[in-house]
C-alpha positions in Angstrom: 84.2 90.7 88.9 87.2 92.3 87.2 88.5 94.6 89.9 91.4 95.6 87.9 89.1 97.2 85.3 87.3 99.0 88.2 90.4 100.2 89.9 93.3 100.0 87.2 95.8 101.8 89.2 97.8 99.0 91.3 99.3 101.5 93.8 95.7 102.7 94.5 94.3 99.2 95.0 97.0 98.6 97.7 96.2 101.8 99.4 92.6 101.0 99.7 93.3 97.6 101.0 95.6 99.0 103.7 93.0 101.5 104.7 90.8 98.3 105.4 93.3 96.5 107.6 91.0 96.9 110.4 88.5 94.5 108.9 88.8 91.0 110.6 90.9 88.7 108.6 88.1 86.0 108.1 85.6 88.5 106.7 88.3 90.1 104.4 89.4 86.8 103.0 85.9 85.9 102.3 85.2 89.1 100.4 88.4 88.8 98.6 87.7 85.3 97.5 84.2 86.0 96.4 85.4 89.0 94.3 88.2 86.9 92.8 86.1 83.7 92.1 82.4 84.7 92.3 81.8 81.9 94.9 81.5 81.5 98.7 84.7 80.7 100.7 84.3 77.3 102.5 86.5 77.5 105.6 84.5 75.1 107.8 85.1 72.0 105.4 87.5 73.3 102.6 87.8 71.0 99.7 89.6 73.2 97.1 93.2 74.0 97.0 92.3 77.7 96.8 90.2 77.3 99.8 92.7 75.5 101.9 95.2 78.3 101.3 92.8 80.8 103.0 92.4 78.4 105.9 96.2 78.0 106.0 96.5 81.8 106.3 94.2 82.0 109.2 95.0 78.8 111.1 98.6 77.7 110.7 100.9 80.1 111.9 104.5 79.1 112.9 107.4 81.4 113.4 109.4 79.2 111.0 107.2 80.3 108.2 108.1 83.9 108.9 111.7 83.1 108.9 111.3 81.3 105.5 109.2 84.0 104.0 112.0 86.6 104.5 114.1 86.7 101.4 117.3 87.2 103.6 116.7 85.0 106.7 115.6 82.0 104.6 119.2 81.8 103.5 120.0 80.6 107.0 117.2 77.9 106.8 118.6 76.5 103.5 122.0 76.5 104.9 120.7 74.6 108.0 119.5 71.9 105.6 123.0 71.5 104.1 122.3 73.3 101.0 124.5 76.3 101.3 126.0 75.5 97.9 122.6 76.1 96.2 122.4 79.7 97.5 122.7 82.6 95.1 125.6 84.8 95.8 124.8 87.6 98.1 126.2 91.1 97.6 124.6 92.8 100.6 121.5 93.3 102.8 120.4 96.9 104.0 117.9 98.3 106.3 118.0 101.8 104.7 118.0 102.4 101.0 120.6 105.3 101.7 123.0 102.7 102.8 123.2 100.8 99.7 126.7 101.4 98.1 125.4 101.6 94.4 128.8 102.8 93.2 130.6 99.7 94.3 128.0 97.1 93.2 129.0 95.1 90.2 127.6 95.9 86.7 124.7 93.5 87.0 122.8 92.4 90.0 119.1 91.9 91.2 117.8 93.9 93.9 114.4 93.0 96.1 112.8 93.6 99.4 112.8 91.0 102.0 109.2 91.4 102.9 107.5 91.5 99.7 106.2 89.7 96.6 107.0 91.1 93.1 109.2 93.6 94.5 112.3 92.9 92.4 114.5 95.1 90.2 116.8 93.5 87.5 120.1 95.7 86.8 121.6 94.7 83.6 124.0 97.6 83.4 124.2 99.9 86.4 125.5 102.6 84.3 122.0 102.9 82.6 120.1 102.9 86.0 118.1 106.0 87.1 119.1 105.8 90.9 116.7 108.4 91.9 113.9 106.1 90.5 115.3 103.0 91.8 115.6 104.5 95.4 112.0 105.9 95.2 110.7 102.5 94.3 112.5 100.6 96.9 111.5 103.0 99.5 107.9 102.6 98.5 108.3 98.9 98.6 109.9 98.9 102.1 106.7 100.7 103.4 104.2 98.0 101.9 102.4 95.8 104.2 101.7 92.5 102.3 99.9 91.2 105.4 97.2 94.0 105.3 96.5 93.4 101.5 95.7 89.7 101.6 96.3 88.6 105.2 99.2 86.5 104.3 100.2 85.8 107.9 103.9 84.7 107.2 104.8 88.3 106.1 103.1 90.0 109.1 106.3 90.1 111.3 109.1 90.4 108.7 111.5 93.5 109.3 111.7 95.1 105.7 115.2 95.2 104.3 116.8 95.4 100.8 118.7 92.4 99.6 121.0 92.3 96.6 122.2 89.2 94.9 123.9 88.2 91.7 121.9 88.5 88.6 121.2 85.0 87.2 121.4 84.6 83.5 121.0 81.7 81.1 122.4 82.5 77.7 121.5 79.0 76.3 117.8 79.3 77.4 115.4 79.1 74.5 113.1 81.6 76.3 113.7 85.2 77.6 115.3 85.1 80.9 115.7 82.0 83.2 113.4 79.0 83.7 111.6 79.1 87.2 110.9 75.6 88.4 108.2 75.7 91.2 107.7 72.4 93.1 104.3 72.1 94.7 105.0 70.3 97.9 102.4 68.5 100.3 103.2 66.9 103.6 107.1 66.7 102.9 107.0 65.6 99.2 107.0 67.5 96.0 103.8 66.3 93.9 103.7 68.7 90.9 106.1 71.2 89.1 105.1 74.4 87.6 107.5 75.8 85.0 107.3 79.6 84.4 109.2 81.1 81.5 109.6 84.5 79.8 108.8 86.2 83.3 109.6 89.7 81.9 108.1 89.4 78.6 105.0 87.3 77.8 104.9 85.4 81.0 103.9 81.8 80.3 103.4 78.6 82.5 103.2 74.9 82.1 102.4 72.2 84.7 104.1 68.7 85.0 104.1 65.8 87.3 107.3 64.8 89.1 108.3 62.5 86.1 108.1 65.6 83.9 104.9 64.4 82.0 103.1 67.5 80.8 99.6 68.0 82.3 97.0 69.8 80.4 96.2 72.6 83.1 96.4 76.3 82.9 95.9 79.2 85.2 96.2 83.0 85.0 99.1 82.6 82.7 98.9 81.0 79.2 100.4 77.5 78.6 103.4 77.3 76.0 104.1 74.2 73.9 105.4 71.1 75.7 108.8 71.9 74.2 111.0 71.8 77.2 113.0 68.6 77.7 113.2 66.9 81.0 116.0 68.6 82.9 118.9 66.4 83.3 119.1 67.3 87.0 115.4 66.9 87.9 116.1 64.2 90.3 118.5 66.5 92.1 116.0 69.4 92.3 113.4 67.0 93.6 115.8 65.9 96.2 116.3 69.5 97.2 112.7 70.3 97.1 111.9 67.4 99.4 114.4 68.4 101.8 113.2 72.0 102.1 109.5 71.1 102.4 109.8 68.6 105.2 108.8 70.9 108.0 105.5 72.2 106.4 102.1 70.7 105.6 102.4 72.7 102.3 104.8 74.9 100.7 106.0 75.8 97.1 109.9 75.5 96.6 111.1 77.5 93.9 114.5 76.6 92.1 116.4 77.6 89.2 118.8 75.4 87.0 121.4 77.1 85.0 124.1 75.1 83.3 123.1 72.2 85.3 123.7 74.3 88.5 120.7 74.4 90.9 120.1 77.7 92.6 117.5 78.3 95.5 114.8 80.8 94.6 112.3 81.1 97.5 109.8 79.3 99.7 106.1 80.4 99.1 103.3 79.4 101.5 100.4 81.0 99.9 101.3 80.8 96.1 99.4 83.3 93.8 97.7 84.5 97.1 95.5 81.4 96.9 93.5 83.2 94.3 94.6 82.0 91.0 92.0 80.0 88.9 92.8 76.8 87.4 91.5 75.3 84.1 90.0 72.8 84.3 88.5 73.6 87.6 88.7 70.0 88.6 92.6 70.7 89.2 91.7 72.9 92.2 89.9 70.0 93.8 92.9 67.6 92.8 95.4 69.9 94.6 93.1 70.2 97.5 92.9 66.4 98.0 96.7 66.4 98.4 96.7 69.2 100.9 96.1 67.5 104.3 95.4 70.2 106.7 97.1 69.8 110.1 95.0 69.3 113.1 96.8 71.8 115.3 95.9 75.5 114.8 
C-alpha cells in the first residue's frame, strides 16, 4: 500500500498518527508494518531485521538509549568514551527558538532539534535566510512527538531543544555534500557499512562489508556505482564505531570523514524506523541473524 499517494501531505500524515497515540504500541506497530510491507509482523519469533527492530522498540528500553538519541546529550556520551576530539563544533543549544542569537551566529551553520529525525536545516549564508520561515519550522519541529508517530521508545522522554553546530563541508567530495558513513553494529561490533551520498539532491546509498567490499544490496534509495575508494581512515572509523556500540545489542553509528578527520554524527537505534525494504529480501534475514535479541526486557 502506497500510503504516501493516499495521503501525500507529510504534515497531515503526522497529525493523523499523533491523533492515534491512544492505540496500544503493539497493535500500532503491527498495523504500520503491514501497511509498509504487506505482511504480518512476527513479534513472538522474529527472524527478519525489520521485525527485530519492532521488538526492540517494545522490549528493550534503557535510559542510556534516550540519552544517546538526544542530539545534544549524546555529546556527553561520546566524550565519556574518550572521543571528544571527534565531536562537531557546538555553537549553542536552546530550549526556545526566541533565545537563538541568529545575529551573532557565523555565516554558515547547521541547525536541528534534539528530539527528531530529519529535522535539520543547513544554512550556507545566513544573510539569505528567511528567519520567519526558519523560526516557524523550528517551532513546529519542537512540537513533534516522534514516539507517537512510530513508537520509537528512545525518543519518548527527550526534552526538545534546538542545537546549532558547525556546517560540515567537503569541497573535495565527488558527490554533492558530505559522505555519510553508517556503521551497522550488532553486539558490540560493526558488521556492515552503509554509505549515503548526495543527501540533499538525488540521495543514493551503497552497502559494504567492513573490508570495504561492495555488497549488491539496495533499499529505498538507489545504489550508485562502486566508485568510492576505501577510506584511508576506515580502520579508525571502525575503531570508533566499535567503541560507541559496546553498550547496546544493536545500534547504528553514523560518522563523517572530511580531509581524513572523523566527525561523529549520531547514534540510531531504529534505523529507517525499521520499515525500509531490502533488495534482495534475503538481506533482511541476514541482518536479522546478526541481531541477537537480549534475554532481558
